PDB file of C-alpha atoms and ligand atoms in Angstrom:
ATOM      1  CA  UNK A   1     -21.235-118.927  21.685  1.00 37.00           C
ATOM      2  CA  UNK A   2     -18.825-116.657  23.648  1.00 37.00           C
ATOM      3  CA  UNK A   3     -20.463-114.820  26.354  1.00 38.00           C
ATOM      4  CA  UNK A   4     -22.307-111.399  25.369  1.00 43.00           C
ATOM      5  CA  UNK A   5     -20.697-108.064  26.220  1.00 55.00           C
ATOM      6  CA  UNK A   6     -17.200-109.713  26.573  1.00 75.00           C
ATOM      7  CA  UNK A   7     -16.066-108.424  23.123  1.00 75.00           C
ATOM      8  CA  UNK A   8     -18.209-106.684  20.445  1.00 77.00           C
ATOM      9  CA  UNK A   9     -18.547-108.943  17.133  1.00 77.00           C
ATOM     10  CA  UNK A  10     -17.199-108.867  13.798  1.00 73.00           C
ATOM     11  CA  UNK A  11     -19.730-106.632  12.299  1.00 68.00           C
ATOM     12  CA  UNK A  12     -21.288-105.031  15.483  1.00 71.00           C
ATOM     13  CA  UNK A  13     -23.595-107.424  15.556  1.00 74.00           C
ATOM     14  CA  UNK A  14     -23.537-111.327  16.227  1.00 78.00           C
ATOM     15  CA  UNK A  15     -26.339-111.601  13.445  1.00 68.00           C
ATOM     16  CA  UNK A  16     -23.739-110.014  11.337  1.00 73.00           C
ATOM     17  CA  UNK A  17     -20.472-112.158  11.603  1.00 76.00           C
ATOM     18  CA  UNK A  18     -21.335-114.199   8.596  1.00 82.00           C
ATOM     19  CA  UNK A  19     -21.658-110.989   6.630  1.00 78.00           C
ATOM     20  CA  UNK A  20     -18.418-109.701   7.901  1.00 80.00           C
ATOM     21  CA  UNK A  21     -15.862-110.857   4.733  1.00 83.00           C
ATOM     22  CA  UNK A  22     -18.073-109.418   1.985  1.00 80.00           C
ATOM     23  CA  UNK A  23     -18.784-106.358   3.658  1.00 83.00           C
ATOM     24  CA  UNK A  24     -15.375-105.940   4.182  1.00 84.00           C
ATOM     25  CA  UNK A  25     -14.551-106.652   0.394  1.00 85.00           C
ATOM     26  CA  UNK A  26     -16.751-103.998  -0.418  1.00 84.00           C
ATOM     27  CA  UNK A  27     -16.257-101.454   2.283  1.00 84.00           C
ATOM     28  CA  UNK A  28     -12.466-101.486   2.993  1.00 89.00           C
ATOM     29  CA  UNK A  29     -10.477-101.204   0.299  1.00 94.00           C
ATOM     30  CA  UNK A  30      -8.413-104.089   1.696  1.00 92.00           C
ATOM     31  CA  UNK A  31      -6.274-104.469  -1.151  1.00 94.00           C
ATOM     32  CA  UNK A  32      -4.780-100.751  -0.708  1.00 94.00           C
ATOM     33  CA  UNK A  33      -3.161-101.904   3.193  1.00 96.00           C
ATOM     34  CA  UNK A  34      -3.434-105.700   3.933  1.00 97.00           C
ATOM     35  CA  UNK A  35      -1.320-107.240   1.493  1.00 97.00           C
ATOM     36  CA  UNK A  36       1.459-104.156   2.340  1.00 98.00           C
ATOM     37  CA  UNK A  37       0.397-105.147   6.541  1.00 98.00           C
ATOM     38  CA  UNK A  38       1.396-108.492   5.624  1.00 98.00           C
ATOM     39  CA  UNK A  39       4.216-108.302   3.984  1.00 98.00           C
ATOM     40  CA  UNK A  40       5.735-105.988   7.034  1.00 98.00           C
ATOM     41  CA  UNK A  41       4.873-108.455   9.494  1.00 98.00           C
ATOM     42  CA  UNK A  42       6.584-111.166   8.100  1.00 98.00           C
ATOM     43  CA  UNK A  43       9.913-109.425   6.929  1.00 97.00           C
ATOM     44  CA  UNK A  44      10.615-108.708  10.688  1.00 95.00           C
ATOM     45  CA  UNK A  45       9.413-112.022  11.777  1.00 98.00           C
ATOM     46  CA  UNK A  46      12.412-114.552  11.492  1.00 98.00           C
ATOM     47  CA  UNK A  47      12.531-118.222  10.690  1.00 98.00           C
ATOM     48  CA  UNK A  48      10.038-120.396  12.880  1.00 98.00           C
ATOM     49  CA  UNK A  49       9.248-117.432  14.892  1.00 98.00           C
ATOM     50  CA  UNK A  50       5.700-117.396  16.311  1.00 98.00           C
ATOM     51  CA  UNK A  51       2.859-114.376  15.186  1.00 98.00           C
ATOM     52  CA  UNK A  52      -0.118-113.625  17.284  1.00 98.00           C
ATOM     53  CA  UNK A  53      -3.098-112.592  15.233  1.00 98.00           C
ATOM     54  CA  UNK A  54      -5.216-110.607  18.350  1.00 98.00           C
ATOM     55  CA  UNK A  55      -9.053-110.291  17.661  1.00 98.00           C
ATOM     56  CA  UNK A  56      -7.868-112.402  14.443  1.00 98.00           C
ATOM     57  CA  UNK A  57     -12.306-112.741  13.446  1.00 96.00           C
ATOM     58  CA  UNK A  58     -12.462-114.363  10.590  1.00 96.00           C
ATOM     59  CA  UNK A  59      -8.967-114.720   9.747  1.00 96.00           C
ATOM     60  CA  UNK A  60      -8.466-112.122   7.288  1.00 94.00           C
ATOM     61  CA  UNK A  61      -5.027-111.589   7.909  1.00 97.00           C
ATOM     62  CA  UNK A  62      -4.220-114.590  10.009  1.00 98.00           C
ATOM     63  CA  UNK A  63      -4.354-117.344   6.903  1.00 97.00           C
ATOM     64  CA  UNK A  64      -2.519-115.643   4.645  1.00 97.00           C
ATOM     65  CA  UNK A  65       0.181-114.876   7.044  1.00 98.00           C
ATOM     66  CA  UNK A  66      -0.070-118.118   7.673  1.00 98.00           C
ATOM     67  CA  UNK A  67       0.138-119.598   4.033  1.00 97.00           C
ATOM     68  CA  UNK A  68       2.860-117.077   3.258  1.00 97.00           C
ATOM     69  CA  UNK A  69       5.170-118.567   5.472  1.00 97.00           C
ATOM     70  CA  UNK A  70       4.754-122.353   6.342  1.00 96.00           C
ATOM     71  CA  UNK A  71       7.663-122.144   9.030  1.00 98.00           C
ATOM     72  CA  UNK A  72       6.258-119.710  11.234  1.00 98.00           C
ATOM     73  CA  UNK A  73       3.351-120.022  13.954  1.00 98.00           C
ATOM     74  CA  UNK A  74       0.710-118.278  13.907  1.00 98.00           C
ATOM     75  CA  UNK A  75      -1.777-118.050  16.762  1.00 98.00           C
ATOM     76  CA  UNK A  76      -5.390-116.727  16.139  1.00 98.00           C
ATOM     77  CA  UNK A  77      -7.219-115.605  19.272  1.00 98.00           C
ATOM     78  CA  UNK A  78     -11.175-113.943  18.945  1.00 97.00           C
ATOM     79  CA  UNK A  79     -13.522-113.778  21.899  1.00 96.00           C
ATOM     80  CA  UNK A  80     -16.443-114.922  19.306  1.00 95.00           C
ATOM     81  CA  UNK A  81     -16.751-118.540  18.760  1.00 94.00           C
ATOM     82  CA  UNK A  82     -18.937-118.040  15.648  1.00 92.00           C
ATOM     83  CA  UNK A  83     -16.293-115.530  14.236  1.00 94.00           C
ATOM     84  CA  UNK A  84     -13.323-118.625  14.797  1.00 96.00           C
ATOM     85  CA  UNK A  85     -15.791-121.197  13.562  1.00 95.00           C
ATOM     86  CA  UNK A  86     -15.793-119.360   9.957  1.00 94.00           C
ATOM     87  CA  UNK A  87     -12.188-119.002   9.972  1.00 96.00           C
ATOM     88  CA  UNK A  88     -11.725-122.188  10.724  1.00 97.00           C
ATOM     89  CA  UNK A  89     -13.805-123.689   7.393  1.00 96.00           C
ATOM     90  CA  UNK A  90     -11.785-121.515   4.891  1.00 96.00           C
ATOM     91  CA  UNK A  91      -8.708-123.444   2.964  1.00 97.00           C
ATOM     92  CA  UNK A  92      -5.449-122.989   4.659  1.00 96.00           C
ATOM     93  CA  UNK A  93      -7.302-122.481   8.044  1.00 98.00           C
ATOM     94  CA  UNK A  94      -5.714-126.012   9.194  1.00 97.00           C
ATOM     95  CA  UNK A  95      -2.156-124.356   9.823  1.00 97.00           C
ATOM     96  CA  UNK A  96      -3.302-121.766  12.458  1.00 98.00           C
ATOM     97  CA  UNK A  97      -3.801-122.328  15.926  1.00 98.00           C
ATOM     98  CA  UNK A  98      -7.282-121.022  16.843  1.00 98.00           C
ATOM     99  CA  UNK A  99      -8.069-119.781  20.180  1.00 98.00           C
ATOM    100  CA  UNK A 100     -11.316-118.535  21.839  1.00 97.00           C
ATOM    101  CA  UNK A 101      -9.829-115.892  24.515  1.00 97.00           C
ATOM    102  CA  UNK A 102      -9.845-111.756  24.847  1.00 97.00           C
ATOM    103  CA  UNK A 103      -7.866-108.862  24.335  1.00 98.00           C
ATOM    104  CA  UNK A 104      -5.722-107.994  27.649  1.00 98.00           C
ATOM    105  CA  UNK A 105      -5.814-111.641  29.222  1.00 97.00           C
ATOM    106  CA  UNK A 106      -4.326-113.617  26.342  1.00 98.00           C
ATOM    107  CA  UNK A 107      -3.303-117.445  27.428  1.00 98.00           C
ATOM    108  CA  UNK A 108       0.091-116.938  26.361  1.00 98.00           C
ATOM    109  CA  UNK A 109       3.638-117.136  28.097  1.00 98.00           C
ATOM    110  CA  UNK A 110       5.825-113.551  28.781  1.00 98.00           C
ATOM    111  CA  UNK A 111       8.129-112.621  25.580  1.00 98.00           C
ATOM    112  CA  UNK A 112       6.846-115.393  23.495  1.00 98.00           C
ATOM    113  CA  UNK A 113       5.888-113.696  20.239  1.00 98.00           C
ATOM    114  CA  UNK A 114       7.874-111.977  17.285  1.00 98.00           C
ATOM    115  CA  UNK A 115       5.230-110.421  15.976  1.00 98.00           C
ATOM    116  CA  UNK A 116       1.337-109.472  17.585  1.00 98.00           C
ATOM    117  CA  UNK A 117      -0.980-107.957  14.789  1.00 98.00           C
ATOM    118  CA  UNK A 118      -4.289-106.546  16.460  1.00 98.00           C
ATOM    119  CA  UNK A 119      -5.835-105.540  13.268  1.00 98.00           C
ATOM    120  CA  UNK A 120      -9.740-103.952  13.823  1.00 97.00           C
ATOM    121  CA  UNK A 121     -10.202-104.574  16.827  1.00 97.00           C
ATOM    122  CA  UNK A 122      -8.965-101.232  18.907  1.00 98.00           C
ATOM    123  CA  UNK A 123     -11.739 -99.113  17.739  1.00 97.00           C
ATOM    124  CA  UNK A 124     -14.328-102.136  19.778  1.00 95.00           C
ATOM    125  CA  UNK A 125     -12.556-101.888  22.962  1.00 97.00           C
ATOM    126  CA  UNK A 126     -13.494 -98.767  25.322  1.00 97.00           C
ATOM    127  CA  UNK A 127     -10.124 -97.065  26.595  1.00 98.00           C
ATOM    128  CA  UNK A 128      -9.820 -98.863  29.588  1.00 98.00           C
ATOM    129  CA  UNK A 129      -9.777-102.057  27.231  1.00 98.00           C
ATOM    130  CA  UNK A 130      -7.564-100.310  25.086  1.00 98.00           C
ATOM    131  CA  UNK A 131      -5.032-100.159  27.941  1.00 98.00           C
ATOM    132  CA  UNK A 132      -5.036-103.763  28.924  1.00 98.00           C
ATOM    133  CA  UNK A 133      -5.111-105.085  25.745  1.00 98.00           C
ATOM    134  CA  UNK A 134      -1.884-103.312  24.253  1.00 98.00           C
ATOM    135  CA  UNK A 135      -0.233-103.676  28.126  1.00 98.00           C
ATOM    136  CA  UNK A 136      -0.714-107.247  27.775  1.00 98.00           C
ATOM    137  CA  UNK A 137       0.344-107.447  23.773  1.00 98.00           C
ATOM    138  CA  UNK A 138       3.474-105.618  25.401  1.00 98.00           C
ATOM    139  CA  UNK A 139       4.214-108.813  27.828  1.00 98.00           C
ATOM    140  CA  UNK A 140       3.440-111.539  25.212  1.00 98.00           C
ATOM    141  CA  UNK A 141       6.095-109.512  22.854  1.00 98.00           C
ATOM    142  CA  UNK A 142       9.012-110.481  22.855  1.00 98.00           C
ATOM    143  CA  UNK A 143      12.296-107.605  23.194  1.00 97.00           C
ATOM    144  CA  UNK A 144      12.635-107.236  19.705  1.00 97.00           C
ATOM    145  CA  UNK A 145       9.254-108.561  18.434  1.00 98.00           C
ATOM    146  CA  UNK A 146       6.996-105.755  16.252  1.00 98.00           C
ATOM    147  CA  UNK A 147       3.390-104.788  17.451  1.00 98.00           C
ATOM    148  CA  UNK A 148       1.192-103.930  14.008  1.00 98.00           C
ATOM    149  CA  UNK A 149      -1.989-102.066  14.206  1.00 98.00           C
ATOM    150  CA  UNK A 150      -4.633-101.471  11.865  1.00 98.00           C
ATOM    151  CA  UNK A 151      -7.064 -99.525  12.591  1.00 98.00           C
ATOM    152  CA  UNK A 152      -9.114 -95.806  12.359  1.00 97.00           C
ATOM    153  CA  UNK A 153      -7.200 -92.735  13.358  1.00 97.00           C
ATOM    154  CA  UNK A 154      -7.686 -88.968  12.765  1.00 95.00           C
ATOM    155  CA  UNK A 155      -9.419 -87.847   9.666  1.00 94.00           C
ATOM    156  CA  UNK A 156      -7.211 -86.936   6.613  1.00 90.00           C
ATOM    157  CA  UNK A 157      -9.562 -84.539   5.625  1.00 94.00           C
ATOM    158  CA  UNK A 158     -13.262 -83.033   6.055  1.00 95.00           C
ATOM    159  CA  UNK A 159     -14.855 -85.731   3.844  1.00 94.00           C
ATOM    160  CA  UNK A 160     -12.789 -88.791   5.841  1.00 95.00           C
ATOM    161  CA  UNK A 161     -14.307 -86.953   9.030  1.00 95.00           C
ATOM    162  CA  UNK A 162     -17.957 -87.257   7.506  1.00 93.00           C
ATOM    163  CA  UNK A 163     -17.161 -91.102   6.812  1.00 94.00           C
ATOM    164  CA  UNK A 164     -15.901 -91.788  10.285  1.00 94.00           C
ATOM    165  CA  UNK A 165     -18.755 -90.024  11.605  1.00 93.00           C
ATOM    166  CA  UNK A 166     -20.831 -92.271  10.611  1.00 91.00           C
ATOM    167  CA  UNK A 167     -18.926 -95.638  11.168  1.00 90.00           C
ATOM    168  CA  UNK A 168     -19.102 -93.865  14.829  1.00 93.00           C
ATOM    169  CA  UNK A 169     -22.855 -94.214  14.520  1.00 92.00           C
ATOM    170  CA  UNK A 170     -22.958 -97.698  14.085  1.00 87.00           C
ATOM    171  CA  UNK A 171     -19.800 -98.718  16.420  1.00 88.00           C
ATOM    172  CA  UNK A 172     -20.693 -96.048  19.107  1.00 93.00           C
ATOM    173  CA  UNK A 173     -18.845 -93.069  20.998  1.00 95.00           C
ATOM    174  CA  UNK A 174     -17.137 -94.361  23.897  1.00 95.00           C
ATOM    175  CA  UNK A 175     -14.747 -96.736  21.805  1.00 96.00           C
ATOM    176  CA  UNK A 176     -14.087 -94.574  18.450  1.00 97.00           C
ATOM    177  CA  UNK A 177     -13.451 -91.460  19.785  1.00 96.00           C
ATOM    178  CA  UNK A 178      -9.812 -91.419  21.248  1.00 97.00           C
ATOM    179  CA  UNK A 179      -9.377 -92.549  17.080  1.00 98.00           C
ATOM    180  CA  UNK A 180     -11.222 -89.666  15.922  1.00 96.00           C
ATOM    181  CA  UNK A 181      -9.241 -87.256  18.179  1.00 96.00           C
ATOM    182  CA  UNK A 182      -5.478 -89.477  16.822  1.00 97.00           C
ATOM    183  CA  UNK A 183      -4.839 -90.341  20.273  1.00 98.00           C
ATOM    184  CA  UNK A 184      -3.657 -94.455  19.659  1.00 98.00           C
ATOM    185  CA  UNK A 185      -0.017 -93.353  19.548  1.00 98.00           C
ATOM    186  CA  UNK A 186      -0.134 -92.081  22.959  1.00 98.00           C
ATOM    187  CA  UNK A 187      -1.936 -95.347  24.084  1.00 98.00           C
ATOM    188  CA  UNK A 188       0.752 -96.920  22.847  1.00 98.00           C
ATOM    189  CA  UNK A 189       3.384 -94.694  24.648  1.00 98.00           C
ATOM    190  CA  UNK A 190       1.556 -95.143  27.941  1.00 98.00           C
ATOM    191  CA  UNK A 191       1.888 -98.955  27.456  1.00 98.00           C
ATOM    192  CA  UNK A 192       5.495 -99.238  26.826  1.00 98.00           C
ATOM    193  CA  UNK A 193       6.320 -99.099  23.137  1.00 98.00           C
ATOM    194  CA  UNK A 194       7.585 -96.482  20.595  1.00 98.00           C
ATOM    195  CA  UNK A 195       5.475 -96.223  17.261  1.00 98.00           C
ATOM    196  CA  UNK A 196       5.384 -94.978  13.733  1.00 98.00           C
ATOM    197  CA  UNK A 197       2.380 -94.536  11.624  1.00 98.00           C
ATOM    198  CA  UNK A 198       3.614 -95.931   8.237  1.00 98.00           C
ATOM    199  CA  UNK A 199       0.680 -96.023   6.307  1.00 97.00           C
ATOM    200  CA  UNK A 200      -2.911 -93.612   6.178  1.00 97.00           C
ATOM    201  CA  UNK A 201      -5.251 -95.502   3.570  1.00 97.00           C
ATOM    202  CA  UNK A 202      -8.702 -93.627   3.017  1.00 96.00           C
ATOM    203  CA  UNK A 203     -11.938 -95.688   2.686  1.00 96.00           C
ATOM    204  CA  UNK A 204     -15.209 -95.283   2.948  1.00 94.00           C
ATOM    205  CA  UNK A 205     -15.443 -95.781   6.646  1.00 93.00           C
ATOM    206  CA  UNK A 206     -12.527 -93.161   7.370  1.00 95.00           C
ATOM    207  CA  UNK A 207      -8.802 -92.824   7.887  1.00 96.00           C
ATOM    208  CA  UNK A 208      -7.414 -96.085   8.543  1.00 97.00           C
ATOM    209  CA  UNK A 209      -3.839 -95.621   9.748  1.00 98.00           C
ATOM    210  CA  UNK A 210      -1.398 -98.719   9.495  1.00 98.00           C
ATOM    211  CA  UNK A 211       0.898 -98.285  13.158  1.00 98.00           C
ATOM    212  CA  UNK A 212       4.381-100.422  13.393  1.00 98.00           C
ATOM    213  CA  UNK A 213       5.338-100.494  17.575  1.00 98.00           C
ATOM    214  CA  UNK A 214       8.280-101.876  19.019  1.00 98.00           C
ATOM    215  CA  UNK A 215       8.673-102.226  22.912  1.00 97.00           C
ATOM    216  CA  UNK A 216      10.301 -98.812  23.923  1.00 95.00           C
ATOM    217  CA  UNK A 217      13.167-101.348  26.109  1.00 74.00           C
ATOM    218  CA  UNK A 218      14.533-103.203  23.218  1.00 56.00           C
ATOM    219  CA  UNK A 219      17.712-102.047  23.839  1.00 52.00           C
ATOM    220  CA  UNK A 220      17.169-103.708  27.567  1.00 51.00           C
ATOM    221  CA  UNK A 221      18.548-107.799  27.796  1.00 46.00           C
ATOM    222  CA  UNK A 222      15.797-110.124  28.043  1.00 42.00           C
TER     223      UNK A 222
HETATM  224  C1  LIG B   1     -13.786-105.875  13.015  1.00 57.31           C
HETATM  225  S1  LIG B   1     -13.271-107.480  13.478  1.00 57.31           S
HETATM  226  C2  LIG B   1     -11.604-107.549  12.849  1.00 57.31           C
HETATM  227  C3  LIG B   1     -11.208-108.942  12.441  1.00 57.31           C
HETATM  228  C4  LIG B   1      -9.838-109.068  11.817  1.00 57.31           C
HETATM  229  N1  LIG B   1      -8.772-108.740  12.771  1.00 57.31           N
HETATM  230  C5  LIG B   1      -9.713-108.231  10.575  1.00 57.31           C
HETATM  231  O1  LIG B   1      -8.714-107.515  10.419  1.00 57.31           O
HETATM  232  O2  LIG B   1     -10.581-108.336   9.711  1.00 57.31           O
HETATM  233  C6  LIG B   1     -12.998-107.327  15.219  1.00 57.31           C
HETATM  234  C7  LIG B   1     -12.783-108.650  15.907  1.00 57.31           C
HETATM  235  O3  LIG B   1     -12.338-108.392  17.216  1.00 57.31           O
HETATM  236  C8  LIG B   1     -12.968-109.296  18.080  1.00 57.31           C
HETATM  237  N2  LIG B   1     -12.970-108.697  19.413  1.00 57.31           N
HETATM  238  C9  LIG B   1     -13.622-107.584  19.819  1.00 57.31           C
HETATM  239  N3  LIG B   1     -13.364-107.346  21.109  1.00 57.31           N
HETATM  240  C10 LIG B   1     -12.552-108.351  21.534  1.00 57.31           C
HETATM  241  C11 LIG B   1     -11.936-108.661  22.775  1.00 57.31           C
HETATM  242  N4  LIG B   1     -12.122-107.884  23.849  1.00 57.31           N
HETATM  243  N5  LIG B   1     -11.163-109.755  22.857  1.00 57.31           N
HETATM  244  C12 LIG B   1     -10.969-110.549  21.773  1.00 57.31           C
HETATM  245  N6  LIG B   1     -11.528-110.307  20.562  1.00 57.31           N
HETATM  246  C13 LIG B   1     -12.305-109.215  20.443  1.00 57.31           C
HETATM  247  C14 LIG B   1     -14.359-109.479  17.512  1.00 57.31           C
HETATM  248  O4  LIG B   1     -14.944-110.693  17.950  1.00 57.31           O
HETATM  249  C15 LIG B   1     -14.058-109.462  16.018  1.00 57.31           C
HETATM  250  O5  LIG B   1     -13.859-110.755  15.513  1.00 57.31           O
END
């Protein structure tokens, strides 16, 4: 097992991870954003080009980008063994690359993916994380390579401020509330890249806003 307090697990809890997929089937209206997530990420990724799935848990998103598109590589990094290991059973699960490794120091060389999807994961990381983790997505990205985030942002509404309220409860202050106050655009100003929120979904744990960000120096040569 990865080391405690390196990353915060799946479902808050390491006594949780194994619960993680049908909780989210029930919880997050998945169908209403991560087919349309996936879809996004590939039709920007081109042929044989390489995605990095970033805090990928139990591959959720990771093996169907990966089954969508046998000539592309797709890299799945966690910081939670037992999160990868469950990934790693499910059918099409032989076509990723799984690696154990954390947000902000990821094993990977400068400009070498077309696509880094950090999907749920934010909202764990305190801002100081936060910082690293999308300064170092910015290195591993290449030029023209697409940054996709998926995760909680400001309320739509009263009742979506309720529902985040209490998902705050159980994930804790210090990482959720630079969401709850709409600030992960300006994190991902301050760490090089412009953004556009394409997508707001509502579900029962809040606003979940679907971000597309491209390095702000794409214009720049290599
Ligand atoms: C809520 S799950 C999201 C999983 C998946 N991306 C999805 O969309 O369903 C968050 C994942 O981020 C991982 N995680 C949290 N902090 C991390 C860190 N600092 N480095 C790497 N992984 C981290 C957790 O282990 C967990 O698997």
């Amino acid at each position: 097992m990865a080391s405690e307090g390196r990353y915060i697990p799946a479902a808050g809890h390491a006594a949780l991870t194994r619960f993680y997929d049908p909780f989210m089937t029930l919880t997050m209206r998945e169908r209403a954003w991560r087919p349309a997530l996936g879809q996004r990420i590939l039709d920007a990724v081109p042929e044989s080009g390489t995605i990095v799935d970033l805090g990928a848990g139990t591959g959720r998103n990771a093996i169907d980008l990966a089954s969508a598109r046998p000539d592309v590589e797709v890299i799945a990094v966690d910081g939670d063994s037992e999160a990868l290991e469950l990934a790693q059973a499910k059918p099409g699960a032989e076509r990723i690359a799984w690696r154990e490794g954390l947000a902000g120091q990821l094993d990977l060389p400068d400009a070498s993916a077309d696509a880094i999807v950090i999907s749920l994961v934010l909202h764990h990381l305190t801002p100081g994380a936060k910082r690293a983790a999308l300064t170092d997505a910015h290195r591993v990205l290449r030029p023209t390579g697409r940054l996709h985030i998926a995760d909680w942002g400001r309320a739509h509404d009263p009742l979506m401020r309720v529902a985040f309220f209490a998902a705050q409860l159980l994930d804790g202050f210090a990482t959720t509330s630079d969401h709850a106050a709409g600030r992960i655009p300006d994190y991902l100003t301050d760490a090089g890249f412009t953004s556009t929120t394409w997508r707001r979904v509502r579900t029962p744990g809040g606003s979940l806003d679907l971000i597309e960000a491209k390095p702000a120096d794409e214009s720049q040569p290599a």
